[in-house]
Structures are given as structure tokens and as C-alpha cells.
Coordinates of C-alpha atoms and ligand atoms in Angstrom, one line a residue:
M22 CA 0.0 0.0 0.0
L23 CA 1.3 3.4 -0.9
S24 CA 1.5 5.9 1.9
K25 CA 0.1 9.4 1.2
M26 CA 3.0 10.8 3.1
S27 CA 6.5 10.6 1.6
P28 CA 9.1 10.0 4.2
L29 CA 10.7 13.3 3.3
D30 CA 7.6 15.2 4.2
G31 CA 7.9 13.7 7.6
I32 CA 5.2 13.8 10.3
P33 CA 4.8 17.1 12.0
F34 CA 4.2 17.4 15.8
L35 CA 1.1 19.4 15.1
D36 CA -1.0 20.2 12.0
L37 CA -2.7 23.6 12.2
I38 CA -3.6 23.6 8.5
A39 CA -5.8 20.5 8.1
P40 CA -8.5 21.5 10.6
H41 CA -9.2 24.7 8.8
V42 CA -9.5 23.3 5.3
E43 CA -13.1 22.1 5.6
L44 CA -14.1 25.2 7.6
E45 CA -12.5 27.7 5.4
E46 CA -15.7 29.1 3.9
D47 CA -17.3 29.6 7.3
M48 CA -14.2 31.2 8.7
V49 CA -13.9 33.6 5.8
A50 CA -17.5 34.5 6.3
V51 CA -16.6 35.5 9.9
V52 CA -14.1 38.0 8.6
R53 CA -16.6 39.3 6.0
Q54 CA -19.2 39.7 8.7
A55 CA -16.8 41.7 10.9
L56 CA -15.8 43.9 8.0
R57 CA -19.4 44.7 7.0
T58 CA -20.6 45.5 10.5
A59 CA -17.3 46.9 11.8
G60 CA -17.8 44.5 14.7
F61 CA -14.3 44.1 15.9
I62 CA -14.4 44.3 19.7
G63 CA -17.2 42.7 21.7
G64 CA -20.6 42.5 20.2
P65 CA -22.7 39.5 19.0
M66 CA -19.8 37.3 17.8
V67 CA -18.2 37.4 21.3
E68 CA -21.6 36.8 23.0
D69 CA -22.4 33.9 20.7
L70 CA -19.1 32.2 21.6
E71 CA -19.5 32.9 25.3
R72 CA -23.0 31.3 25.2
E73 CA -21.9 28.3 23.2
F74 CA -18.7 27.6 25.2
A75 CA -20.6 28.0 28.5
K76 CA -23.0 25.3 27.3
F77 CA -20.1 23.1 26.2
C78 CA -18.5 23.4 29.6
E79 CA -21.8 22.9 31.4
V80 CA -21.6 26.2 33.3
P81 CA -23.9 29.2 33.3
Y82 CA -21.2 31.8 32.6
C83 CA -18.3 32.2 30.2
V84 CA -16.4 35.5 29.6
G85 CA -14.1 35.7 26.6
V86 CA -10.7 37.4 27.2
S87 CA -7.5 38.0 25.3
S88 CA -5.5 34.9 26.3
G89 CA -5.4 32.0 28.7
T90 CA -2.9 33.9 30.8
D91 CA -5.3 36.8 31.2
A92 CA -8.1 34.3 31.9
L93 CA -6.1 32.9 34.8
R94 CA -5.2 36.3 36.1
F95 CA -8.7 37.6 35.9
A96 CA -10.2 34.4 37.4
L97 CA -7.8 34.6 40.4
M98 CA -8.5 38.3 40.9
A99 CA -12.3 37.9 40.6
A100 CA -12.2 34.8 42.9
G101 CA -10.6 37.0 45.5
V102 CA -6.9 36.3 45.5
N103 CA -5.1 39.3 47.0
P104 CA -1.7 40.7 46.6
G105 CA 0.6 39.1 49.3
D106 CA -1.3 35.8 49.2
T107 CA 0.2 32.4 48.4
V108 CA -1.3 30.3 45.7
V109 CA -0.6 26.6 45.4
T110 CA 0.0 24.9 42.1
V111 CA 2.3 22.3 40.4
P112 CA 5.8 22.8 39.1
N113 CA 5.3 20.9 35.9
T114 CA 3.1 23.3 34.0
F115 CA 3.5 26.1 31.5
I116 CA 4.9 29.3 33.1
A117 CA 1.6 31.1 32.4
T118 CA 0.1 29.4 35.4
T119 CA 2.5 31.0 37.8
E120 CA 2.9 34.2 35.8
A121 CA -0.8 34.8 36.4
I122 CA -0.4 34.1 40.1
S123 CA 2.5 36.6 40.3
Q124 CA 0.7 39.2 38.2
V125 CA -2.1 39.2 40.8
G126 CA 0.6 40.1 43.3
A127 CA 0.5 36.7 44.9
R128 CA 3.3 34.1 45.2
P129 CA 3.3 30.6 43.8
E130 CA 4.1 27.7 46.0
F131 CA 4.4 24.2 44.6
V132 CA 3.1 20.7 45.4
D133 CA 4.4 17.7 43.5
I134 CA 2.5 15.5 41.0
V135 CA 1.3 12.0 40.7
P136 CA 3.9 10.1 38.6
R137 CA 1.4 8.3 36.4
T138 CA -1.0 11.3 35.6
Y139 CA 1.5 14.2 35.8
N140 CA -1.2 16.1 37.7
L141 CA -1.4 17.6 41.3
D142 CA -1.1 14.8 43.9
P143 CA -3.9 15.2 46.4
A144 CA -1.9 13.3 49.0
K145 CA 1.0 15.7 48.7
L146 CA -1.5 18.6 48.8
R147 CA -2.8 17.2 52.1
E148 CA 0.7 16.8 53.4
Y149 CA 1.5 20.4 52.3
L150 CA -1.5 21.8 54.1
E151 CA -0.9 19.7 57.2
T152 CA 2.8 20.2 57.6
G153 CA 3.8 23.1 55.2
C154 CA 1.2 25.4 56.7
E155 CA 0.1 26.6 60.1
R156 CA -2.8 28.5 61.6
E157 CA -2.1 32.1 62.7
Q158 CA -3.1 32.2 66.4
R159 CA -4.7 35.6 66.3
T160 CA -6.7 35.4 63.0
G161 CA -7.0 31.7 62.4
K162 CA -5.6 32.4 58.9
L163 CA -3.7 29.6 57.1
L164 CA -0.1 30.6 56.6
S165 CA 2.7 29.1 54.6
R166 CA 5.5 28.1 56.9
R167 CA 8.0 29.0 54.2
T168 CA 6.9 32.6 53.7
H169 CA 4.4 33.3 56.5
T170 CA 1.9 34.6 53.9
P171 CA -1.7 33.6 53.8
V172 CA -2.5 30.6 51.6
T173 CA -5.8 31.3 49.8
A174 CA -6.1 29.4 46.6
I175 CA -5.2 26.2 44.7
V176 CA -4.7 26.1 41.0
P177 CA -4.9 22.5 39.7
V178 CA -3.7 22.2 36.1
H179 CA -5.5 19.7 33.9
L180 CA -2.3 18.9 32.0
Y181 CA -2.1 17.3 28.6
G182 CA -5.9 17.2 28.4
Q183 CA -6.6 15.1 31.4
M184 CA -8.2 16.5 34.6
A185 CA -6.6 16.5 38.0
E186 CA -8.2 14.3 40.7
M187 CA -10.7 16.9 41.7
D188 CA -12.8 15.3 44.5
P189 CA -10.0 15.1 47.1
I190 CA -8.7 18.5 45.9
L191 CA -12.1 20.1 46.4
E192 CA -12.5 18.4 49.7
L193 CA -9.2 19.7 51.0
A194 CA -10.0 23.2 49.7
Q195 CA -13.3 23.1 51.5
D196 CA -11.7 21.9 54.8
Y197 CA -9.0 24.6 54.6
G198 CA -11.2 27.4 53.2
L199 CA -9.3 27.7 50.0
M200 CA -10.5 28.8 46.6
V201 CA -10.0 26.5 43.6
V202 CA -9.3 28.0 40.2
E203 CA -8.8 25.4 37.4
D204 CA -6.2 25.9 34.8
A205 CA -8.1 24.2 32.0
C206 CA -6.0 25.7 29.3
Q207 CA -5.2 22.3 27.9
A208 CA -8.5 20.6 28.7
H209 CA -11.4 21.8 26.5
G210 CA -14.0 19.1 26.9
A211 CA -12.0 16.9 29.3
E212 CA -14.2 15.1 31.9
Y213 CA -13.9 13.9 35.5
F214 CA -16.1 11.4 37.2
S215 CA -17.0 12.9 40.6
T216 CA -17.7 10.2 43.1
R217 CA -19.1 12.9 45.4
E218 CA -21.7 13.7 42.9
N219 CA -21.9 10.4 41.1
R220 CA -21.6 12.0 37.7
W221 CA -19.2 13.1 35.0
R222 CA -18.2 16.7 35.2
K223 CA -16.6 18.9 32.5
A224 CA -13.3 20.7 32.9
G225 CA -14.0 24.3 33.9
S226 CA -17.1 23.5 35.8
L227 CA -15.7 22.3 39.1
G228 CA -13.7 25.2 40.6
R229 CA -14.9 28.6 41.7
A230 CA -13.7 29.7 38.3
A231 CA -11.6 28.2 35.5
A232 CA -9.3 29.5 32.7
F233 CA -9.2 28.3 29.1
S234 CA -6.7 29.3 26.4
F235 CA -7.6 29.5 22.7
Y236 CA -3.9 29.7 21.6
P237 CA -3.8 28.2 18.1
G238 CA -2.3 24.9 19.1
K239 CA -4.9 24.1 21.9
N240 CA -7.7 21.7 21.2
L241 CA -9.9 24.7 20.5
G242 CA -7.6 27.3 19.0
A243 CA -8.2 30.7 17.6
C244 CA -6.4 32.2 14.5
G245 CA -4.5 34.3 17.0
E246 CA -4.8 34.8 20.7
G247 CA -7.8 34.2 22.9
G248 CA -9.0 32.8 26.2
A249 CA -12.0 32.5 28.4
V250 CA -13.1 32.3 32.1
T251 CA -15.9 29.9 33.0
T252 CA -17.7 30.0 36.3
H253 CA -21.0 29.2 38.1
D254 CA -20.8 32.4 40.0
E255 CA -22.5 35.4 38.5
G256 CA -20.5 37.8 40.6
I257 CA -17.2 36.4 39.3
A258 CA -18.4 36.6 35.7
R259 CA -19.4 40.2 36.2
Q260 CA -16.1 41.0 37.8
V261 CA -14.1 39.4 35.0
R262 CA -16.2 41.3 32.4
K263 CA -15.1 44.5 34.2
L264 CA -11.5 43.5 34.5
R265 CA -11.1 42.7 30.8
D266 CA -12.5 46.1 30.0
H267 CA -10.6 48.7 32.0
G268 CA -12.7 48.2 35.1
Q269 CA -15.9 49.6 33.5
A270 CA -19.3 48.1 33.2
Q271 CA -20.5 51.3 31.5
K272 CA -18.2 53.2 29.1
Y273 CA -15.9 55.7 30.9
Y274 CA -17.4 54.9 34.3
H275 CA -14.5 53.0 36.0
D276 CA -15.2 51.3 39.3
T277 CA -11.6 50.1 39.5
E278 CA -8.6 50.0 37.2
G279 CA -8.8 47.1 34.9
Y280 CA -6.9 45.8 31.9
N281 CA -7.1 45.7 28.2
G282 CA -8.0 42.0 28.1
R283 CA -10.9 41.6 25.7
L284 CA -11.5 38.9 23.1
D285 CA -11.5 40.1 19.4
A286 CA -14.8 39.5 17.7
I287 CA -13.1 37.9 14.7
Q288 CA -11.4 35.4 16.9
A289 CA -14.6 34.7 18.7
G290 CA -16.3 34.1 15.4
M291 CA -13.5 31.7 14.3
L292 CA -13.8 29.9 17.6
T293 CA -17.6 29.5 17.3
V294 CA -17.1 27.9 13.9
K295 CA -14.5 25.5 15.3
L296 CA -16.4 24.8 18.5
R297 CA -19.0 22.9 16.4
R298 CA -16.3 20.4 15.5
L299 CA -14.6 20.2 19.0
S300 CA -16.3 17.1 20.3
A301 CA -15.7 15.2 17.1
W302 CA -12.0 16.3 17.1
N303 CA -11.6 15.3 20.7
A304 CA -13.1 11.9 19.9
Q305 CA -10.6 11.6 17.0
R306 CA -7.7 12.4 19.3
R307 CA -8.9 9.6 21.7
E308 CA -8.8 7.2 18.7
V309 CA -5.3 8.4 17.8
A310 CA -4.3 7.7 21.5
A311 CA -5.9 4.3 21.4
R312 CA -3.9 3.4 18.3
Y313 CA -0.7 4.5 19.8
N314 CA -1.4 2.6 23.0
E315 CA -2.1 -0.5 21.0
G316 CA 1.1 -0.1 19.0
F317 CA 3.2 0.4 22.1
Q318 CA 1.9 -2.6 24.0
S319 CA 5.0 -4.7 23.1
L320 CA 7.3 -2.0 24.3
H321 CA 5.9 -2.2 27.8
G322 CA 8.8 -1.8 30.3
V323 CA 10.8 0.4 28.0
L324 CA 8.2 3.0 27.3
T325 CA 5.5 4.2 29.5
I326 CA 2.2 5.2 27.8
P327 CA -0.2 7.8 29.2
Y328 CA -2.3 6.5 32.1
E329 CA -6.0 7.3 32.0
P330 CA -7.7 6.4 35.3
S331 CA -11.3 5.2 35.2
W332 CA -12.4 8.5 36.6
A333 CA -10.9 10.6 33.7
K334 CA -11.7 11.1 30.1
S335 CA -8.7 12.7 28.5
I336 CA -9.0 14.8 25.4
Y337 CA -5.3 14.2 24.6
H338 CA -4.2 17.7 24.0
L339 CA -0.8 16.0 24.1
Y340 CA 0.2 12.3 23.9
V341 CA 3.1 12.0 26.3
I342 CA 5.3 8.9 26.7
R343 CA 8.1 8.3 29.1
V344 CA 11.5 6.8 28.2
Q345 CA 14.8 6.7 29.9
D346 CA 16.8 7.8 26.8
R347 CA 14.4 10.6 26.0
N348 CA 16.9 13.0 24.3
E349 CA 18.4 10.2 22.2
L350 CA 14.9 9.0 21.1
R351 CA 14.0 12.6 20.3
D352 CA 17.1 13.0 18.1
H353 CA 16.3 9.6 16.4
L354 CA 12.8 10.7 15.6
S355 CA 14.0 14.1 14.5
H356 CA 16.3 12.4 12.0
A357 CA 13.3 10.5 10.7
H358 CA 11.5 13.8 10.2
I359 CA 9.1 13.1 13.1
G360 CA 8.2 16.1 15.2
T361 CA 8.1 15.8 19.0
G362 CA 7.9 18.2 21.9
I363 CA 8.8 18.3 25.6
H364 CA 6.2 19.6 28.0
Y365 CA 8.1 20.7 29.9
P366 CA 11.9 20.3 30.0
I367 CA 12.5 22.3 33.2
P368 CA 10.0 22.3 36.1
L369 CA 9.1 25.8 37.1
H370 CA 10.8 25.6 40.5
L371 CA 14.1 25.2 38.8
Q372 CA 13.6 28.0 36.2
K373 CA 15.8 31.0 36.5
A374 CA 12.7 33.2 36.7
Y375 CA 11.9 31.5 40.0
A376 CA 15.3 31.3 41.7
A377 CA 14.0 33.8 44.3
L378 CA 11.4 31.3 45.5
G379 CA 14.2 29.4 47.0
Y380 CA 13.5 25.9 45.8
T381 CA 16.4 23.6 44.8
E382 CA 16.9 20.4 42.8
G383 CA 15.3 17.7 44.8
S384 CA 12.4 19.9 46.0
F385 CA 9.9 18.1 43.8
P386 CA 11.5 14.8 42.7
V387 CA 8.5 13.4 40.8
S388 CA 8.2 16.5 38.6
E389 CA 12.0 16.5 38.1
K390 CA 12.2 12.9 37.0
A391 CA 9.3 13.3 34.7
A392 CA 10.8 16.4 33.1
S393 CA 13.9 14.3 32.1
E394 CA 11.9 11.4 30.6
I395 CA 8.7 12.8 29.0
L396 CA 8.3 13.1 25.2
S397 CA 5.2 14.4 23.4
L398 CA 4.5 12.5 20.2
P399 CA 2.7 13.9 17.1
M400 CA -1.0 14.3 18.2
Y401 CA -3.8 15.9 16.3
P402 CA -7.3 14.8 15.2
Q403 CA -6.3 14.2 11.5
L404 CA -3.2 12.1 12.4
G405 CA -3.6 8.9 10.3
S406 CA -2.9 5.3 11.3
E407 CA -0.2 5.0 8.6
A408 CA 1.7 8.0 10.0
Q409 CA 1.3 6.4 13.5
R410 CA 2.7 3.2 12.2
Q411 CA 5.8 5.1 11.0
V412 CA 6.2 6.7 14.4
R413 CA 5.8 3.2 16.0
A414 CA 8.4 1.7 13.6
Q415 CA 10.9 4.4 14.3
I416 CA 10.5 4.1 18.1
G417 CA 10.8 0.3 17.7
E418 CA 14.0 0.7 15.7
F419 CA 15.5 3.0 18.3
V420 CA 14.6 0.6 21.2
E421 CA 16.0 -2.4 19.3
V422 CA 19.3 -0.6 18.7
T423 CA 19.8 0.9 22.2
T424 CA 18.7 -2.4 23.9
V425 CA 21.2 -4.3 21.8
R426 CA 23.9 -1.8 22.7
A427 CA 23.2 -1.9 26.4
A428 CA 22.6 -5.6 26.8
P429 CA 23.2 -7.7 23.6
W430 CA 21.7 -10.9 25.2
R431 CA 18.4 -9.1 25.6
S432 CA 18.0 -8.2 21.9
T433 CA 15.2 -10.8 21.4
A434 CA 13.3 -9.6 24.5
V435 CA 11.9 -6.6 22.8
G436 CA 9.4 -7.5 20.0
A437 CA 8.7 -5.0 17.2
Ligands
PLP512 C1 -1.5 27.6 27.0 C2 -1.5 27.5 28.5 C3 -1.7 28.7 29.3 C4 -1.7 30.1 28.7 O1 -2.5 30.3 27.7 P1 -2.2 31.5 26.7 O2 -3.5 31.6 25.9 O3 -1.0 31.1 25.8 O4 -1.9 32.7 27.4 C5 -1.8 28.5 30.6 N1 -1.6 27.3 31.2 C6 -1.4 26.2 30.5 C7 -1.3 24.9 31.2 C8 -1.3 26.3 29.1 O5 -1.1 25.1 28.4

């Protein structure tokens, strides 16, 4: 059988052209509509997206903003995080999570992850709250022992498209009086089975507020920048609407200072067109993941595939494997013209930007080990099985060669 893809074309890590081919007419119509009505900022296109995306996330309110980073910042502010607070999150996330915390004037503090899911470890969160914090005698406030600042919020990140284990996180938050703001920037449509409620819940519907990014490479991506805050709380929605628009609810009447953080109408229109396809695309991604899993079965022990607990439905924003010789495998795939990524190579607590937080190597061993072994393989809805066979074949070849080099007597132990 002839492959559609010549080996020289290679297999990209991400394909941002294919999804727009079948939608091109509708997307061009969005631009035409904007030009003919001069509807560039706000207006019906933004309102349509907010209504549709709220429905998709199963929440009453959605507020479109200019990026996922602003969505996080506004969500934290509107939820009530104050300057001087400490906000707990994980070290293995994109820096936007902690940038938003710092931009509110708060300080990030980290809790390590579960090795198999790469998400916030509820047991470590409990340990942090029990031993890393103390109650201030006079006020009863929860203080971080490291910084003596009030701990007020938790930001679980639903990394790679799979939700963090929310039941125990929400329970701890309740016990300790903390707010939960979800970083759902990689999780548009991901689901979590809440045992507390005995039903599946959508990402963005569990915290006091949640932040989504519409950066082009996300499962729902704009043709530029965009983001959204979702919430059940009308007051938070109202506050985010003000924050994104210079602190005004009525033009030139400023209750507070705000930001220029609105969502462009053209981007909202593009997103509304693409949102109609999101569930189908997410389902396709799950099929891609299932085919990878199947293909990697015989490499068990050499390569760790993503783990999806029974309580999670991942939307596979990324398909992340773990291997010991990660960098060598990445080079091997790169020579075979197969694109890969590392999300993320350096945990935030070891980034230069956060040297002042005072963490060191060894502070979060699970995140650190993961960072040295994770590799994101090509993943997008249109990724075909033939391309996946090529990825599998190249990884098989690499494993064969490195295994033979390391232990020649084992060369037959790894089947192709
Ligand atoms: C993409 C992303 C963000 C930031 O979104 P932008 O739209 O790029 O500002 C925040 N957190 C996580 C986990 C992300 O993946």
C-alpha cells in the first residue's frame, strides 16, 4: 500500500492547516461579517461564543478574554486572591500558570505531582496543608510556613488534556477554606467522574472559576490569541467582564482600574465555527491515542504510555510517553522527520525566573524525574494510522538498537 506521506515530508508534531480546510468558507464568512458590520471588539460574535462555550463546559457563565494567561489572572482576581497571598500549584506546567499568580501580586508555592498522571497529587497537597502550613493564632488564617503569607487558593492544572483528581482536591480546599481556580487551558472538553456527585463533570465546571486558552495549538484554538473564564458564580463573571475592559461596566465609568484584556470579535467568530467540531475532534484524538497505546503494547517496560484512570476522560491535548533515553529518542525521531515536543523540559521551581522562590533540585522529585523522561509525540485529530505506524516503527527501531547496545543478550526480548 502506498503511503500518502512521503518520508521526506515527515510527520509534524502538530498540524494547524488540516482542521481549517473544511471550515475555510465559514471562517472567511466571519471576517466578511466583521468587515461589513465593523464589529471588531465585543458584540454579538463574542456573545455567541460565550453562550456556546458555557454550554459546552456545562456552566452558566463564560467570559471571553484576550488569552489563557489573562483568563487565569482575571479568574484569580475575581475569585478574591489578593496581593501578598500564596497560591498553590504544580511545578510541571507552562509558566503562564505561575505568571498569572505573580501578576495578581500573589506568590506561587508548589506541590508535587502523581507520577502516572502528571497532575497535582492530592496526598501531597494534604501533606503540604498539614505540615507546610500553620494557623495564625490571632486570626486563624492559614499561613505558609516557608513565607508566613496567607495561603488562599489552589490552581490544579489539567495537564495534557486530562483532569486532575478533583474530588479530594475540592474536599481539602473546603476543609481549609481555599479557593480552587482550574487551569483548564489544555482541557477543553475533558471530563472527570466525581464520586461525590456520582456523575461526569466537564473541565472548567468544578472550581470557583476556570481559565481556558484559545492559543492556536490548543484543542480549541483561535487564529490568533484568545482565552475564556468559566464559572458558576454570576458575581465572578461580572467582575471578569469589568477586569477585561478597564474596570468599566459602562463606558468611561471606571469602578476600578482594569486591563485591556478583551477577546476580538473575529477570533470569537472563528472559535464559534471551530467549537462545532470540537467534540468530534476530541473523539478523533482519543482514537489516535488508542492506536498509539495498541502499537506500544509490546514495548511495555521500555516505554510508559499515558495513564488514564477510570475517573478521567482525557481529550489528549498531548500524547506524552516516558522513556529513559528521552533525548536520544527525540534525536532519532527528528532524523526520521518526526516532530516531537517536551512539555516541559524544566520544572518551574528550577527555572531562572523563580530562583527567588528558594527551591532547589530535589524539592519536587516526581516532577524533576518526569521532566527528564517525557516526550510528546505527534498528536492531532487528523493524524492517520499510517503515520502512526511510521512513528511506532521508528521508536521500535530505536529501542532495538539501544537495547542491543546496552545488553546484547536481551535483543530478542523486545518485540517489534
Ligand atoms: C497555554 C497555556 C496557558 C496560557 O495560555 P495563553 O493563551 O497562551 O496565554 C496557561 N496554562 C497552561 C497549562 C497552558 O497550556
